[in-house]
Amino acid sequence: MGKKGKKEKKGRGAEKTAAKMEKKVSKRSRKEETFLYNELYVYNIRKDTWTKVDIPSPPPRRCAHQAVMVPQGGGQLWVFGGEFASPNGEQFYHYKDLWVLHLATKTWEQVKSTGGPSGRSGHRMVAWKRQLILFGGFHESTRDYIYYNDVYAFNLDTFMWSKLSPAGTGPTPRSGCQMSVTPQGGIVLYGGYSKQRVKKDVDKGTRHSDMFLLKPEDGRKDKWVWTRINPSGVKPTPRSGFSVATAPNHQPLFFGGVCDEEEEENLEGEFFNDLYFYDATRNRWFAGQLKGPKSEKKKRRRGRKEEPEGVSKTQGPVEVVKEVVAEDGTVVTIKQVLAAPGSVGQPQSEDEDSSEEADGPVPGPCPRSNAMLAVKHGVLYVYGGMFEAGDRQVTLSDLHCLDLHRMEAWKTLVEMDPETQEWLEETDSEEDSEEEVEGAEGGCEDEDSAEESSAED
């Protein structure tokens, strides 16, 4: 082929590459839209069904807010704060409004009371006796951001806010931590995330792993005190965005979360699906270990044949791989490293039932952050959340449950549906490979782009 033919072919290759890049940018701009909701759904445990409940005049669409259930008035759901972003990201702001859903009458009401917290996201709120206790969070604008460590109380009888000034040294400002009420009447706070500006346009994030106890001083409801605590036992690794619920024995339980690893100006998130319990009486952490499913067919007996000397039946971690296929045909692989049942924690007695199935690990919810937890009749329910796969963020809609009394195995109630997955960012693997081929033919170099991804609250 002559020089002219080579030059024409090179020109066509460059045009194809440019067109592909333009298509990629266009597709990415469409995929980077944000959609917020203000819908209300109810899950019926007996019927195993979701139902959308339409109630007039709900709160505006939002995310990263807090919702707390209380028994007053036949059952109420209180919602405070959160953030709003338009699909194209041009509009963004934080809420500081307070709403209550009256379950008995199925009506929404906005409660207007002065002296409350400023607009924020990523804060935490719990019900304590006849009050709502709120801590921390963050506020972000186009110019700057700020993290909070303030504490507010909302009285459910007088509908009045008050800012608390606890004695002692409390937590540093943060968001994405977890709060839970202990059986002794205190409030424990663990972990979280914050960042600070180290130089122009460069921020440094901090993963908190400290723990504090907030409780009334000398039994008084108007005077509180912070105490830093250092529990023993198997502690969770540093993380944020994990979820909390209360076990049947009134112990706080923690699930999942994300640990953001910073590399220069990029954030890479490591997601978790582990389970921890905190015993406030003993001030001790426990890792939630599953025993594995049991079988009536086979039981361990004391007189069974012993294993040859030097042979160990202890199993190592097993990697379980799941694949989620998007509508465009892209396959996202989710890898889980699972410990064998009973490998950590209390050993099973020789008289306990065992089965062949219990010899292998049973996968549960994939690693995720910001999942929703609920405990009903001693069963833990885990819904949704998000995780990252490369440059892609995935919003989940699956539902799992675990019997907290038996602690045998997870049960999947609703599988992940590829057709309803919320892909927040388009992957470029297929297009990049096509560009490499065309670039080789046309003499053009492939261009790579690096993007940041993180889960903060």
Coordinates of N, CA, C and O in Angstrom, one line a residue, residues 37-38 60-68 78-83 95 97 120-125 372 457:
Y37 N -35.6 9.8 45.2 CA -37.0 9.3 45.3 C -37.6 9.8 46.6 O -36.9 10.1 47.6
N38 N -38.9 9.8 46.7 CA -39.6 10.0 47.9 C -40.8 9.1 48.0 O -41.9 9.4 48.5
P60 N -40.1 16.1 50.2 CA -39.5 16.2 48.9 C -38.5 15.0 48.7 O -38.0 14.5 49.7
R61 N -38.1 14.7 47.5 CA -37.1 13.7 47.2 C -35.8 14.0 47.9 O -35.4 15.1 47.9
R62 N -35.1 13.0 48.3 CA -33.9 13.2 49.0 C -33.1 11.8 49.2 O -33.7 10.8 49.0
C63 N -31.9 12.0 49.7 CA -31.1 10.8 50.1 C -30.2 11.2 51.3 O -30.1 12.4 51.6
A64 N -29.5 10.2 51.9 CA -28.6 10.5 53.0 C -29.3 11.2 54.2 O -28.7 11.9 54.9
H65 N -30.6 10.9 54.4 CA -31.3 11.5 55.5 C -31.3 10.4 56.6 O -30.7 9.4 56.5
Q66 N -32.1 10.6 57.7 CA -32.2 9.7 58.8 C -33.7 9.5 59.0 O -34.5 10.4 59.0
A67 N -34.1 8.2 59.3 CA -35.5 7.9 59.6 C -35.5 7.0 60.9 O -34.7 6.0 61.0
V68 N -36.4 7.3 61.8 CA -36.5 6.6 63.1 C -37.9 6.3 63.4 O -38.8 7.1 63.3
W78 N -40.1 9.2 61.9 CA -39.6 10.5 61.9 C -38.4 10.6 60.9 O -37.5 9.8 60.9
V79 N -38.4 11.7 60.1 CA -37.4 11.8 59.1 C -36.8 13.2 59.2 O -37.5 14.2 59.3
F80 N -35.5 13.3 59.2 CA -34.8 14.6 59.3 C -33.7 14.7 58.2 O -32.9 13.8 58.0
G81 N -33.6 15.9 57.6 CA -32.5 16.3 56.8 C -32.3 15.5 55.5 O -33.2 14.9 54.9
G82 N -31.0 15.4 55.1 CA -30.7 14.7 53.8 C -30.3 15.7 52.8 O -30.1 16.9 53.0
E83 N -30.1 15.3 51.5 CA -29.7 16.1 50.5 C -30.5 15.9 49.2 O -31.1 14.8 49.0
Y95 N -31.1 19.5 53.2 CA -32.4 19.8 53.9 C -32.1 20.0 55.4 O -31.2 19.3 56.0
D97 N -35.3 20.1 57.3 CA -36.7 19.9 57.7 C -36.9 18.6 58.4 O -36.2 17.7 58.3
R120 N -28.0 19.3 56.6 CA -26.9 18.4 56.6 C -27.3 17.0 56.0 O -28.5 16.7 55.8
S121 N -26.2 16.2 55.7 CA -26.4 14.8 55.2 C -25.5 14.0 56.0 O -24.5 14.5 56.7
G122 N -25.7 12.7 56.0 CA -24.8 11.7 56.6 C -24.8 11.8 58.2 O -23.9 11.2 58.8
H123 N -25.7 12.5 58.8 CA -25.9 12.5 60.2 C -26.5 11.2 60.7 O -26.9 10.4 59.9
R124 N -26.6 11.1 62.0 CA -27.2 9.9 62.6 C -28.2 10.3 63.7 O -28.0 11.3 64.4
M125 N -29.3 9.6 63.8 CA -30.4 9.9 64.7 C -30.9 8.6 65.3 O -31.1 7.6 64.6
M372 N -30.0 -1.1 54.2 CA -31.1 -0.9 55.2 C -31.3 -2.2 56.0 O -31.4 -3.3 55.5
D457 N -21.0 8.4 52.8 CA -21.9 8.4 53.9 C -22.9 7.3 53.8 O -23.0 6.6 52.8

